[in-house]
XYZ file of C-alpha atoms in Angstrom:
588
model
C 54.166 -23.095 11.721
C 55.281 -26.381 11.379
C 56.175 -26.523 14.967
C 52.895 -25.256 15.774
C 50.968 -27.837 13.696
C 52.991 -30.642 15.471
C 52.131 -29.474 18.935
C 47.889 -28.748 18.052
C 47.420 -31.146 15.332
C 45.962 -33.926 17.736
C 43.987 -31.582 19.925
C 42.650 -29.719 16.944
C 41.314 -32.969 15.345
C 39.599 -33.547 18.796
C 38.134 -30.390 18.393
C 36.600 -31.060 15.064
C 35.522 -34.520 15.799
C 33.417 -32.770 18.689
C 31.992 -30.045 16.374
C 30.853 -33.060 14.058
C 29.300 -34.767 17.217
C 27.442 -31.863 17.911
C 26.010 -30.892 14.642
C 24.902 -34.578 14.455
C 23.106 -34.861 17.701
C 21.872 -31.206 17.283
C 20.621 -31.330 13.840
C 20.838 -34.888 12.154
C 19.388 -36.455 14.926
C 18.099 -34.325 17.650
C 14.616 -36.365 18.110
C 16.536 -39.284 19.891
C 17.523 -36.877 22.392
C 14.234 -35.544 23.312
C 13.017 -39.335 23.287
C 15.696 -40.466 25.799
C 14.602 -37.249 28.171
C 11.045 -37.749 28.309
C 11.510 -41.703 29.467
C 13.245 -40.599 32.770
C 12.339 -38.450 35.600
C 15.461 -37.371 37.373
C 14.796 -36.368 41.144
C 16.931 -34.382 43.454
C 15.811 -36.441 46.061
C 17.598 -38.775 48.558
C 15.501 -41.605 48.259
C 16.040 -41.457 44.176
C 19.976 -41.413 45.038
C 19.579 -44.753 47.183
C 17.475 -46.468 44.805
C 19.914 -45.896 42.148
C 23.196 -46.516 43.850
C 21.882 -49.673 45.147
C 22.641 -52.094 42.326
C 25.860 -52.604 40.417
C 26.400 -49.579 37.933
C 24.284 -47.267 39.883
C 26.393 -44.481 39.802
C 27.120 -44.480 36.250
C 23.399 -44.647 35.891
C 22.924 -41.791 38.356
C 25.262 -39.561 36.610
C 23.888 -40.286 33.035
C 20.126 -39.700 34.154
C 21.308 -36.590 35.790
C 23.100 -35.553 32.352
C 19.911 -36.793 30.113
C 17.682 -34.349 31.832
C 19.645 -31.586 30.145
C 18.220 -33.228 26.530
C 15.210 -31.304 27.450
C 17.019 -28.927 25.276
C 18.404 -30.691 22.286
C 21.626 -28.656 21.740
C 22.299 -28.783 25.326
C 22.377 -32.614 24.923
C 24.389 -32.455 21.865
C 26.865 -30.252 23.354
C 27.162 -32.917 26.473
C 27.556 -35.947 24.175
C 30.172 -34.074 22.106
C 32.304 -33.289 25.321
C 31.690 -37.011 26.594
C 32.823 -38.621 23.297
C 36.051 -36.079 23.150
C 36.883 -37.066 26.567
C 36.703 -40.751 25.717
C 38.848 -40.429 22.868
C 41.522 -38.718 24.871
C 41.393 -41.344 27.358
C 41.896 -43.813 24.894
C 44.775 -42.061 23.437
C 46.522 -41.471 26.914
C 46.281 -45.088 27.457
C 47.828 -45.545 24.300
C 50.519 -43.083 24.659
C 51.135 -44.413 27.844
C 52.204 -47.778 26.257
C 54.581 -46.043 23.833
C 52.145 -45.379 20.791
C 53.529 -43.004 18.349
C 51.743 -39.686 17.609
C 51.193 -40.621 14.018
C 48.658 -43.213 15.025
C 46.412 -40.705 16.854
C 43.290 -40.863 14.331
C 43.107 -44.705 15.287
C 42.114 -43.608 18.811
C 38.548 -42.334 17.502
C 37.665 -45.958 16.567
C 36.215 -47.086 19.738
C 34.165 -43.742 20.016
C 32.782 -44.120 16.393
C 31.784 -47.912 17.560
C 30.099 -46.415 20.545
C 28.477 -43.879 18.447
C 27.095 -46.554 16.310
C 25.664 -48.195 19.407
C 24.463 -45.115 20.722
C 22.222 -44.605 17.324
C 20.018 -47.181 18.943
C 17.447 -45.388 20.657
C 17.114 -47.808 23.408
C 20.995 -47.385 24.319
C 21.719 -45.665 27.564
C 23.820 -42.955 28.168
C 24.746 -45.035 31.172
C 27.478 -47.027 29.197
C 29.229 -43.498 27.981
C 29.617 -42.854 31.539
C 30.639 -46.341 32.654
C 33.124 -46.354 29.717
C 34.527 -42.850 31.198
C 34.938 -44.246 34.820
C 36.478 -47.409 33.688
C 39.107 -45.572 31.586
C 39.561 -42.756 34.090
C 40.275 -45.841 36.634
C 42.919 -47.447 33.766
C 44.527 -44.409 33.519
C 44.945 -43.879 37.231
C 46.575 -47.063 37.272
C 49.195 -46.000 34.887
C 50.832 -43.668 37.693
C 51.095 -46.684 39.922
C 54.934 -47.758 40.155
C 55.182 -50.318 42.955
C 54.117 -53.968 42.527
C 52.193 -53.881 45.802
C 50.768 -50.491 45.368
C 49.165 -51.871 42.221
C 47.898 -55.202 43.670
C 46.088 -53.127 46.187
C 44.700 -50.855 43.936
C 43.487 -53.568 41.694
C 41.998 -55.439 44.906
C 40.217 -52.230 45.745
C 39.261 -50.666 42.497
C 37.829 -53.737 40.814
C 34.676 -54.405 43.040
C 34.473 -50.596 43.565
C 34.592 -50.040 39.907
C 31.820 -52.725 39.368
C 29.577 -51.156 41.606
C 29.612 -47.852 40.231
C 30.005 -48.331 36.619
C 28.571 -51.964 36.292
C 30.227 -54.821 33.843
C 32.410 -52.170 32.220
C 34.844 -53.307 34.922
C 35.917 -56.030 32.629
C 37.392 -53.574 30.281
C 39.676 -52.449 32.923
C 39.942 -56.154 34.021
C 41.410 -57.184 30.622
C 43.473 -53.898 30.295
C 45.151 -54.765 33.297
C 45.744 -58.307 32.483
C 47.151 -57.633 29.090
C 49.375 -54.656 30.390
C 50.812 -56.880 33.466
C 51.269 -59.878 31.283
C 53.419 -57.656 28.523
C 55.348 -56.103 31.239
C 56.094 -59.712 32.825
C 57.173 -60.881 29.360
C 59.413 -57.559 28.905
C 60.951 -58.266 32.345
C 61.220 -62.131 31.492
C 59.281 -62.908 34.923
C 56.981 -65.146 33.116
C 55.899 -66.784 36.544
C 54.875 -63.406 37.988
C 52.897 -62.493 34.991
C 50.945 -65.609 34.496
C 50.012 -65.070 38.371
C 48.908 -61.537 38.008
C 47.054 -62.393 34.746
C 44.929 -65.358 36.581
C 44.745 -63.405 39.694
C 43.085 -60.283 38.026
C 40.600 -62.412 35.991
C 39.433 -64.409 39.044
C 38.979 -61.356 40.941
C 37.080 -59.477 38.351
C 34.608 -62.182 37.445
C 34.406 -62.695 41.211
C 32.684 -59.112 41.326
C 29.559 -59.987 39.830
C 29.290 -63.677 41.152
C 29.640 -61.890 45.024
C 26.833 -59.469 43.757
C 24.450 -61.801 42.794
C 24.247 -62.871 46.339
C 22.958 -59.190 47.395
C 20.880 -58.073 44.598
C 18.027 -59.837 42.517
C 19.241 -59.741 39.021
C 20.036 -62.738 36.556
C 23.321 -63.381 36.556
C 23.651 -62.586 32.490
C 22.419 -59.256 33.482
C 25.091 -58.756 36.166
C 27.985 -59.932 33.727
C 26.768 -57.911 30.957
C 25.445 -54.404 32.641
C 21.824 -53.856 33.830
C 21.752 -50.124 32.898
C 23.271 -49.988 29.532
C 20.421 -50.991 27.640
C 16.699 -49.977 28.227
C 15.623 -53.800 27.625
C 16.727 -56.463 29.754
C 18.469 -58.563 27.046
C 21.774 -60.539 26.770
C 24.831 -58.263 26.148
C 24.382 -57.287 22.265
C 27.518 -57.909 20.024
C 28.258 -54.348 19.331
C 29.135 -54.136 23.258
C 31.315 -56.953 23.103
C 33.314 -55.639 19.987
C 33.491 -52.154 21.863
C 35.011 -53.880 24.970
C 37.433 -55.604 23.200
C 38.628 -52.640 21.141
C 38.788 -50.724 24.076
C 41.051 -53.334 25.760
C 43.542 -54.238 23.005
C 43.766 -51.109 20.963
C 46.250 -49.054 22.936
C 48.402 -52.051 22.609
C 48.137 -52.416 19.107
C 48.750 -48.678 18.632
C 51.957 -49.210 20.596
C 52.905 -52.062 18.765
C 52.830 -50.377 15.511
C 56.350 -48.911 13.869
C 57.057 -45.570 14.980
C 57.228 -42.886 12.150
C 59.612 -39.786 13.352
C 59.304 -37.866 9.962
C 56.272 -36.321 8.325
C 53.851 -37.125 11.130
C 51.357 -34.686 10.443
C 51.394 -36.060 6.779
C 51.107 -39.876 7.513
C 48.531 -38.561 10.529
C 46.390 -36.614 7.845
C 46.261 -39.698 5.539
C 45.495 -41.864 8.307
C 42.401 -39.737 9.084
C 40.894 -40.180 6.070
C 40.217 -43.877 6.225
C 39.234 -43.452 9.991
C 36.638 -40.739 9.121
C 35.270 -42.751 5.788
C 34.983 -45.620 8.235
C 33.223 -43.462 11.135
C 30.805 -41.835 8.416
C 29.391 -45.242 7.090
C 29.583 -47.073 10.357
C 27.942 -44.286 12.192
C 24.877 -43.951 9.393
C 24.712 -47.516 9.600
C 23.768 -47.294 13.287
C 21.004 -44.619 12.672
C 17.115 -45.331 11.975
C 16.044 -42.254 10.090
C 12.387 -43.600 10.138
C 12.528 -43.864 13.719
C 13.935 -40.392 13.834
C 11.099 -39.119 11.804
C 8.474 -40.576 14.064
C 10.137 -39.433 17.204
C 10.291 -35.862 15.725
C 6.774 -35.786 14.939
C 6.160 -37.073 18.413
C 8.148 -34.308 19.877
C 6.535 -31.550 17.841
C 3.129 -32.960 18.980
C 4.695 -32.727 22.506
C 5.225 -28.992 22.297
C 2.244 -28.473 20.544
C 4.050 -27.153 17.388
C 1.188 -27.853 15.215
C 2.254 -25.723 12.457
C 5.727 -27.295 12.368
C 3.948 -30.845 12.115
C 1.993 -29.697 9.198
C 5.383 -28.306 7.451
C 7.018 -31.425 7.928
C 4.421 -33.344 6.403
C 4.288 -31.404 3.499
C 7.861 -31.749 2.786
C 7.500 -35.422 3.149
C 4.033 -37.453 3.793
C 4.058 -39.574 6.595
C 3.844 -42.985 6.258
C 3.502 -44.885 9.406
C 0.359 -44.916 11.728
C 2.526 -43.274 14.368
C 3.551 -40.241 12.150
C -0.163 -39.938 10.710
C -1.758 -39.931 14.091
C 0.677 -36.969 15.096
C -0.275 -35.351 11.571
C -4.095 -35.956 12.101
C -3.900 -34.216 15.293
C -1.963 -31.288 14.125
C -4.538 -30.994 11.405
C -7.608 -31.379 13.717
C -5.754 -28.607 16.195
C -5.336 -25.959 13.428
C -9.021 -26.712 11.757
C -7.858 -28.046 8.590
C -8.674 -31.991 9.139
C -11.682 -31.858 7.062
C -10.350 -29.776 4.106
C -6.685 -31.598 4.152
C -6.669 -34.857 5.376
C -6.585 -36.402 2.505
C -3.914 -34.585 1.054
C -1.435 -36.702 2.941
C -1.011 -40.425 3.189
C -3.991 -42.217 5.250
C -3.778 -45.992 6.700
C -7.161 -46.302 7.948
C -8.383 -45.718 11.600
C -4.887 -46.531 12.851
C -3.882 -43.369 11.716
C -6.435 -41.548 13.653
C -7.146 -42.971 16.871
C -4.972 -46.335 16.804
C -6.071 -49.076 19.154
C -3.856 -49.757 22.488
C -0.621 -51.526 22.404
C 1.205 -52.804 25.009
C 4.339 -50.693 24.653
C 5.769 -47.199 25.936
C 5.698 -45.196 22.723
C 2.570 -45.788 20.468
C 0.342 -44.908 23.192
C 1.456 -41.368 23.470
C 0.302 -39.634 20.305
C -3.107 -41.581 20.900
C -2.955 -40.129 24.295
C -2.494 -36.591 22.902
C -5.445 -36.987 20.396
C -7.520 -38.215 23.059
C -6.506 -35.353 25.394
C -7.308 -32.644 23.122
C -10.526 -34.004 22.125
C -11.538 -33.965 25.474
C -11.446 -37.280 26.354
C -9.579 -36.669 29.440
C -9.829 -40.253 31.311
C -9.211 -42.058 28.218
C -5.843 -40.037 27.783
C -5.023 -40.675 31.352
C -4.966 -44.144 30.845
C -3.131 -44.455 27.714
C -0.452 -42.027 29.250
C -0.297 -44.118 32.745
C 0.061 -47.421 30.529
C 2.603 -46.219 28.435
C 4.764 -45.296 31.592
C 4.199 -48.444 33.292
C 5.413 -50.166 30.097
C 8.927 -48.696 29.976
C 11.289 -51.697 30.050
C 13.925 -50.270 32.675
C 10.961 -49.369 34.697
C 11.763 -45.708 34.704
C 9.415 -43.205 35.218
C 8.607 -40.131 32.837
C 8.562 -36.505 33.392
C 6.375 -35.994 30.074
C 3.899 -38.626 31.443
C 3.903 -37.221 34.762
C 3.386 -33.792 33.672
C 0.200 -34.884 31.724
C -1.050 -37.022 34.498
C -1.046 -34.158 36.829
C -2.857 -32.150 34.166
C -5.678 -34.932 33.679
C -6.000 -35.310 37.450
C -6.441 -31.500 37.920
C -9.092 -31.313 35.150
C -10.813 -34.110 36.830
C -10.712 -32.382 40.305
C -8.686 -35.228 41.551
C -6.448 -32.722 43.492
C -4.710 -35.497 45.747
C -3.810 -37.424 42.936
C -2.205 -34.272 41.082
C -0.683 -33.012 43.953
C 1.150 -36.575 44.238
C 2.521 -35.770 40.440
C 3.492 -32.210 41.041
C 5.430 -32.726 44.078
C 7.774 -35.123 42.254
C 8.138 -32.679 39.393
C 9.003 -29.901 41.836
C 12.308 -32.266 42.591
C 13.295 -31.581 38.918
C 15.127 -28.807 37.256
C 13.011 -28.400 33.805
C 9.473 -29.204 35.349
C 10.072 -27.187 38.784
C 8.692 -23.709 37.504
C 5.825 -25.579 35.716
C 4.811 -27.734 38.691
C 5.187 -24.685 41.179
C 2.759 -22.673 38.891
C 0.344 -25.746 38.625
C 0.379 -26.237 42.268
C -1.399 -23.083 43.073
C -4.211 -24.438 40.754
C -5.483 -27.116 43.082
C -8.899 -26.705 44.684
C -9.034 -23.450 43.043
C -12.018 -24.163 40.652
C -12.316 -20.636 39.168
C -8.494 -20.383 38.354
C -8.789 -23.920 36.489
C -12.074 -22.695 34.581
C -10.267 -19.516 33.462
C -7.464 -21.585 32.481
C -7.157 -21.266 28.534
C -6.675 -25.256 27.933
C -7.855 -26.858 31.170
C -10.837 -24.712 31.584
C -11.584 -25.565 27.743
C -11.316 -29.367 28.364
C -13.182 -29.299 31.515
C -16.318 -27.874 29.425
C -16.068 -30.543 26.461
C -15.078 -33.651 28.448
C -17.520 -36.212 29.347
C -19.407 -35.912 32.519
C -20.960 -39.264 32.529
C -19.474 -42.834 32.817
C -19.436 -44.907 30.043
C -17.652 -48.222 28.472
C -14.882 -47.207 26.302
C -14.987 -49.500 23.292
C -12.400 -49.719 20.245
C -15.297 -50.830 18.217
C -17.605 -48.025 18.585
C -15.060 -45.013 18.411
C -17.366 -43.183 16.129
C -20.256 -43.249 18.771
C -18.079 -42.026 21.441
C -17.252 -39.094 19.420
C -20.457 -38.435 18.581
C -21.597 -38.268 22.271
C -18.631 -36.129 23.137
C -19.516 -33.762 20.306
C -23.370 -33.801 21.326
C -22.242 -32.993 25.001
C -20.852 -29.601 23.536
C -21.227 -28.837 19.875
C -18.299 -26.194 20.137
C -16.445 -29.223 19.886
C -15.463 -29.005 16.256
C -12.649 -31.500 16.454
C -14.600 -34.074 18.043
C -17.076 -33.586 14.986
C -14.429 -33.787 12.290
C -12.645 -36.713 14.128
C -15.875 -38.486 14.029
C -16.527 -37.822 10.305
C -12.861 -38.904 9.517
C -13.285 -42.028 11.611
C -16.197 -43.391 9.369
C -14.564 -42.019 5.928
C -11.409 -43.668 6.835
C -13.534 -46.953 7.258
C -14.861 -46.139 3.964
C -18.540 -46.073 5.266
C -20.094 -43.299 3.451
C -23.535 -44.511 4.707
C -22.692 -43.598 8.288
C -20.798 -40.220 7.062
C -24.221 -39.275 5.569
C -26.156 -40.122 8.909
C -23.552 -38.125 10.702
C -22.987 -35.274 8.601
C -25.956 -33.027 9.339
C -25.077 -32.793 12.932
C -22.480 -30.534 11.445
C -25.129 -27.582 11.338
C -24.171 -26.944 14.798
C -20.383 -26.620 14.491
C -20.274 -23.131 13.069
C -18.578 -23.594 9.553
C -18.399 -20.916 7.008
C -17.855 -23.491 4.059
C -18.105 -27.234 3.663
C -14.651 -28.592 4.279
C -13.288 -30.173 0.980
C -13.156 -33.876 1.776
C -16.776 -33.445 3.013
C -17.809 -31.982 -0.472
C -16.045 -34.914 -2.300
C -17.829 -37.273 -0.209
C -21.217 -35.328 -0.892
C -20.609 -34.978 -4.753
C -19.845 -38.550 -4.909
C -22.999 -39.797 -3.149
C -25.191 -37.386 -5.332
C -23.521 -38.740 -8.536
C -24.548 -42.190 -7.686
C -28.203 -41.431 -8.215
C -28.420 -38.206 -10.303
C -26.626 -37.598 -13.872
C -26.184 -33.851 -13.212
C -25.968 -31.651 -10.210
C -28.828 -29.773 -10.453
C -30.900 -29.701 -7.302
C -27.866 -30.885 -5.217
C -28.844 -29.472 -1.367
C -25.274 -28.552 -0.741
C -22.757 -25.920 -1.522
C -20.234 -27.549 -3.607
C -17.493 -25.653 -5.178
C -17.155 -25.493 -9.014
C -13.731 -27.095 -8.799
C -14.854 -29.936 -7.003
C -17.719 -30.677 -9.166
C -15.319 -30.550 -12.333
C -12.798 -32.542 -10.629
C -15.404 -35.371 -9.803
C -16.593 -35.019 -13.516
C -13.086 -35.670 -14.522
C -12.507 -38.317 -12.297
C -15.622 -40.382 -13.194
C -14.583 -40.007 -16.909
C -11.185 -41.520 -16.482
C -12.595 -43.948 -14.024
C -14.979 -45.258 -16.461
C -13.075 -45.010 -19.843
C -9.676 -46.145 -18.468
C -10.518 -48.170 -15.643
C -6.828 -49.857 -15.581
C -5.030 -46.333 -15.789
C -4.787 -45.800 -12.095
C -1.262 -44.131 -12.186
C -3.235 -41.272 -14.205
C -5.957 -41.045 -11.667
C -3.719 -41.072 -8.569
C -1.331 -38.660 -10.289
C -4.271 -36.133 -10.790
C -6.576 -37.072 -7.942
C -4.239 -38.316 -5.295
C -5.077 -35.893 -2.805
C -8.638 -36.718 -2.721
C -11.143 -38.769 -0.999
C -12.133 -40.521 -4.200
C -8.688 -41.903 -4.544
C -8.743 -42.991 -0.771
C -12.282 -44.869 -1.113
C -11.707 -46.330 -4.588
C -8.137 -46.715 -5.704
C -6.071 -47.339 -2.327
C -6.416 -50.627 -1.111
């Protein structure tokens, strides 16, 4: 058994690490994977290949985007990351072992991957950096098998520019590792002049690669030096990337310099694993933003039309940002619960219902979803297109292409819809949908019979008008009057004025609900109606609306406490925090 443990404990530790990575990305941080997938569109197309490979680091980008498309299924993405992280750790160990590191220090080989994991917790960190590191360490491992001086020199002369063009600025890691290895080897053989010459020669050739590339590609030198595709935004190199690069260069030599321990290797290896694991836990956690993860998860559920799951998520923890609230209100509207339940949850004004357009690539998407399902197809199309064009690294979006194909199909713009569909036919996960949707082109009867597209054709605007952020309620009113079966437009119109605390306009709009086919007055509407009634009446006699006895009792209790204990807001919010009265009178 002891012999078996000596042979397998290292690979067993790697497998355990891979399992932890899998569970993390698959269950603790899955929305970040969906987020990455939706902001790219990998095409099986020669033009796409040449576009990627034409810049330094292009091959790493191409491979990374190929793998990222599998994030469409979260657990597939989690498996990919687990395999890549484990492979990277094994390459680090191979380099350390080649320098003579003792097996007892095997847990230290996880440190660079932990730092990388921290970096990848940032939603704008791209998988390209992982692929680039793997290509770089693979080139380093291949270098260790070369024995002759001229053989190594030829390899460096060829591989450095090739590695720079395929993996990008990660070639500096290979450069630094070779410099230290050759210098160390020269010192051991007392060839000081040769080691210094090799050190300087490798450094000059490594730095020359991005300088030469700047003559052919139109990128600032700081990006050519720091990597083009490693981060979504075009910013200078981040400190965490520098730390990761330095660690990958020096760690194998540090591990080799540590004293060898031949006895009780498993025991000491286990003891070393504990601090590495604790460091990993806290450092990875420090790189995670769970608020962003929650927002991305709301967006993922909305994208997949999992309305009940959105509501269940909000019931467990009420959303607190406009982004999350927009998703929740849309889910309530799609399930017919907006009028009854919207004030059970946190509301932050109209920015949580139909937010104004912001020039970024994330916030317009849930707003676009709301406009789409309301029947404001052109506005949904505009928000979607603007979001896609705002993606900082100029990638296209599979999610946006799909929605743009739908909006143009609904509007009868078949040539434009076909353009998006032809692109989606060159993908893996959108291909079947695109090929099926192609059969709807120029087929009015088939579109009209479609459950979603046919309905949106019936309720959409048929006349042009100027969109105004200050008259959203009027636009919703026109949308509702165009088709009284569009109850969601009516509920959004009333929700909009309620969130503005404009009770007067609510009372003007409310009578339009006679066309909506309600079997009861939604609870929040009852709360507004009874509030208005009590402002001019001392009792409920003669009230023209069917208000439930519970709502009448609640408003009576609320008024009594509000008048007798005006400073006891905590009591009011505890008892009536899920009412419109709380939002109207107590919430700032």
